[in-house]
Amino acid sequence: MKAMSIVITGANGKLGSLIIERLLQKVAADQIVACVRDLEKGKHFHEYGIEVRLCDYDKPDTLEQAFAGASKLLFIASSNQDDTIRLRQHAHVIEAAKKSKVEQLLFTSFAFLEQDSISTSHLYMATEHAILTAGMPYTFLRNSLYTDFVGVLGLDAAIAAGELRIAPGDWSFNTVTRDDLARGIAAVLSEGDHRNKIYELTASRPWTFDDLAAALSDLSGKSVVLQEDAGIQNWIFGFLRKINTSSTSTDLERLIGGPVTPLKESIKPFIAL
């Protein structure tokens, strides 16, 4: 029986690195292939016994060889800021995966993207459509917004002032940590048959800014109250209004076999205690 080969693109990125870390707890290192744009920066994977291959979305000639023999190819979406370039890069990956006869293509998409109004959602939808058109067995791993976004809200300043200032609105959030997503994706890569499935990888219950203020109060030992401010100048609120931050799914909790990381634990890296 042929040994499973799990090929992971973007292996040096934050999410890719965490997925490999979690995957090593489930499968042998010689079943994992780390694909990176810079082989020198991927050398540390050799210490675990992981094969490292060159994989540059902008250089199609690197991709077919990188994906050779893949039982499962985890295609982590490009981080390029230009969606036109990203779409071209994604097309390169899908074409190479088909030529390489990848047995299953898994793509990190975006949760509930049909309900969003940002251009990036069109990119993810187009990529999913291209994968379906290519005819390979697929799995769409639709990741929620990372809880990391709280880092731009000025949490330390909120603790110091005793108030968390937000734009008016009925806000609720389905976010999770990168590590929770890595745990779920590692489970899909290593356990069971997930071919031709779509997973909405979000929290199973949304949290609110009231919850965030309460968590800040608990962690700091100081009272932090919520204050709506119609004049607040922070780009994040305009962005949040354009994406579906409230719809939830139990997919991620089912995959990891338990609850996601609580909000209070998730925000600790973003405050100075």
Short mmCIF file of C-alpha atoms in Angstrom, two decimals, residues 52-179:
data_model
loop_
_atom_site.label_atom_id
_atom_site.label_comp_id
_atom_site.label_asym_id
_atom_site.label_seq_id
_atom_site.Cartn_x
_atom_site.Cartn_y
_atom_site.Cartn_z
CA VAL A 52 11.31 20.37 1.78
CA ARG A 53 10.48 21.38 -1.80
CA LEU A 54 10.62 24.65 -3.70
CA CYS A 55 7.16 26.01 -4.44
CA ASP A 56 6.63 29.54 -5.76
CA TYR A 57 3.12 30.46 -6.92
CA ASP A 58 4.67 32.98 -9.32
CA LYS A 59 6.87 30.31 -10.92
CA PRO A 60 4.62 27.59 -12.38
CA ASP A 61 7.63 25.47 -13.33
CA THR A 62 8.34 24.86 -9.60
CA LEU A 63 4.83 23.67 -8.79
CA GLU A 64 4.38 20.45 -10.73
CA GLN A 65 7.54 18.98 -9.26
CA ALA A 66 6.61 20.22 -5.78
CA PHE A 67 3.25 18.46 -5.92
CA ALA A 68 4.50 15.16 -7.37
CA GLY A 69 3.14 12.10 -5.56
CA ALA A 70 0.77 14.05 -3.34
CA SER A 71 -2.01 12.00 -1.77
CA LYS A 72 -3.27 15.25 -0.29
CA LEU A 73 -2.22 18.76 -1.27
CA LEU A 74 -3.03 21.51 1.21
CA PHE A 75 -3.18 24.69 -0.85
CA ILE A 76 -2.89 27.70 1.46
CA ALA A 77 -4.27 30.81 -0.22
CA SER A 78 -1.74 33.38 -1.43
CA SER A 79 -1.02 36.31 0.88
CA ASN A 80 -0.36 38.77 -1.95
CA GLN A 81 -2.25 42.04 -1.43
CA ASP A 82 -3.27 42.33 -5.10
CA ASP A 83 -6.27 40.09 -5.81
CA THR A 84 -5.55 40.05 -9.54
CA ILE A 85 -2.09 38.61 -8.86
CA ARG A 86 -3.54 36.21 -6.29
CA LEU A 87 -6.06 34.88 -8.79
CA ARG A 88 -3.30 34.22 -11.30
CA GLN A 89 -1.20 32.51 -8.63
CA HIS A 90 -4.14 30.34 -7.58
CA ALA A 91 -4.71 29.33 -11.20
CA HIS A 92 -1.05 28.24 -11.42
CA VAL A 93 -1.47 26.02 -8.34
CA ILE A 94 -4.69 24.39 -9.56
CA GLU A 95 -3.28 23.70 -13.03
CA ALA A 96 -0.11 22.17 -11.56
CA ALA A 97 -2.13 20.06 -9.11
CA LYS A 98 -4.17 18.65 -11.98
CA LYS A 99 -1.07 17.93 -14.08
CA SER A 100 0.61 16.28 -11.09
CA LYS A 101 -2.45 14.05 -10.60
CA VAL A 102 -2.89 15.16 -6.98
CA GLU A 103 -5.35 12.74 -5.38
CA GLN A 104 -7.08 15.37 -3.21
CA LEU A 105 -6.80 19.16 -3.20
CA LEU A 106 -7.60 20.97 0.05
CA PHE A 107 -7.93 24.76 -0.12
CA THR A 108 -7.97 27.31 2.71
CA SER A 109 -10.93 29.46 1.75
CA PHE A 110 -12.99 31.97 3.77
CA ALA A 111 -16.02 31.26 5.97
CA PHE A 112 -19.51 32.09 4.67
CA LEU A 113 -17.93 33.98 1.79
CA GLU A 114 -21.15 34.06 -0.27
CA GLN A 115 -22.51 36.62 2.20
CA ASP A 116 -19.54 39.02 2.05
CA SER A 117 -19.16 42.18 -0.03
CA ILE A 118 -15.37 42.47 -0.28
CA SER A 119 -13.40 41.72 -3.44
CA THR A 120 -11.37 39.04 -1.67
CA SER A 121 -14.51 36.94 -1.31
CA HIS A 122 -14.88 36.94 -5.10
CA LEU A 123 -11.29 35.66 -5.28
CA TYR A 124 -12.06 32.76 -2.95
CA MET A 125 -15.28 31.93 -4.81
CA ALA A 126 -13.45 32.00 -8.14
CA THR A 127 -10.72 29.73 -6.74
CA GLU A 128 -13.26 27.26 -5.38
CA HIS A 129 -15.04 27.26 -8.75
CA ALA A 130 -11.76 26.64 -10.59
CA ILE A 131 -11.00 23.68 -8.30
CA LEU A 132 -14.45 22.22 -8.94
CA THR A 133 -13.99 22.74 -12.68
CA ALA A 134 -10.62 20.96 -12.56
CA GLY A 135 -12.47 17.82 -11.46
CA MET A 136 -10.16 16.71 -8.63
CA PRO A 137 -11.49 15.45 -5.30
CA TYR A 138 -11.49 18.56 -3.08
CA THR A 139 -12.02 19.85 0.44
CA PHE A 140 -12.77 23.51 1.10
CA LEU A 141 -11.52 24.62 4.51
CA ARG A 142 -13.36 27.89 4.96
CA ASN A 143 -11.48 29.68 7.73
CA SER A 144 -13.09 32.38 9.82
CA LEU A 145 -11.45 35.73 10.49
CA TYR A 146 -8.63 35.30 13.01
CA THR A 147 -9.27 36.59 16.53
CA ASP A 148 -5.98 38.44 15.91
CA PHE A 149 -7.99 41.37 14.55
CA VAL A 150 -8.44 42.59 18.14
CA GLY A 151 -4.79 43.65 17.98
CA VAL A 152 -5.77 46.81 16.08
CA LEU A 153 -8.39 47.87 18.64
CA GLY A 154 -5.88 49.30 21.11
CA LEU A 155 -6.53 46.89 23.97
CA ASP A 156 -3.74 48.20 26.23
CA ALA A 157 -5.04 51.74 25.77
CA ALA A 158 -8.55 50.49 26.60
CA ILE A 159 -7.31 48.95 29.84
CA ALA A 160 -5.42 52.13 30.75
CA ALA A 161 -8.45 54.34 30.01
CA GLY A 162 -10.98 51.96 31.51
CA GLU A 163 -13.05 51.98 28.32
CA LEU A 164 -13.05 50.15 25.01
CA ARG A 165 -14.19 52.52 22.26
CA ILE A 166 -15.99 50.97 19.29
CA ALA A 167 -18.04 52.12 16.32
CA PRO A 168 -21.81 51.85 16.90
CA GLY A 169 -23.39 48.65 15.64
CA ASP A 170 -24.76 45.25 16.47
CA TRP A 171 -21.44 43.43 16.51
CA SER A 172 -20.86 39.71 16.97
CA PHE A 173 -17.88 37.59 15.97
CA ASN A 174 -17.32 33.99 14.89
CA THR A 175 -13.52 34.28 15.03
CA VAL A 176 -11.06 31.64 16.18
CA THR A 177 -7.31 31.43 16.69
CA ARG A 178 -4.86 30.25 14.05
CA ASP A 179 -3.95 27.35 16.30
#
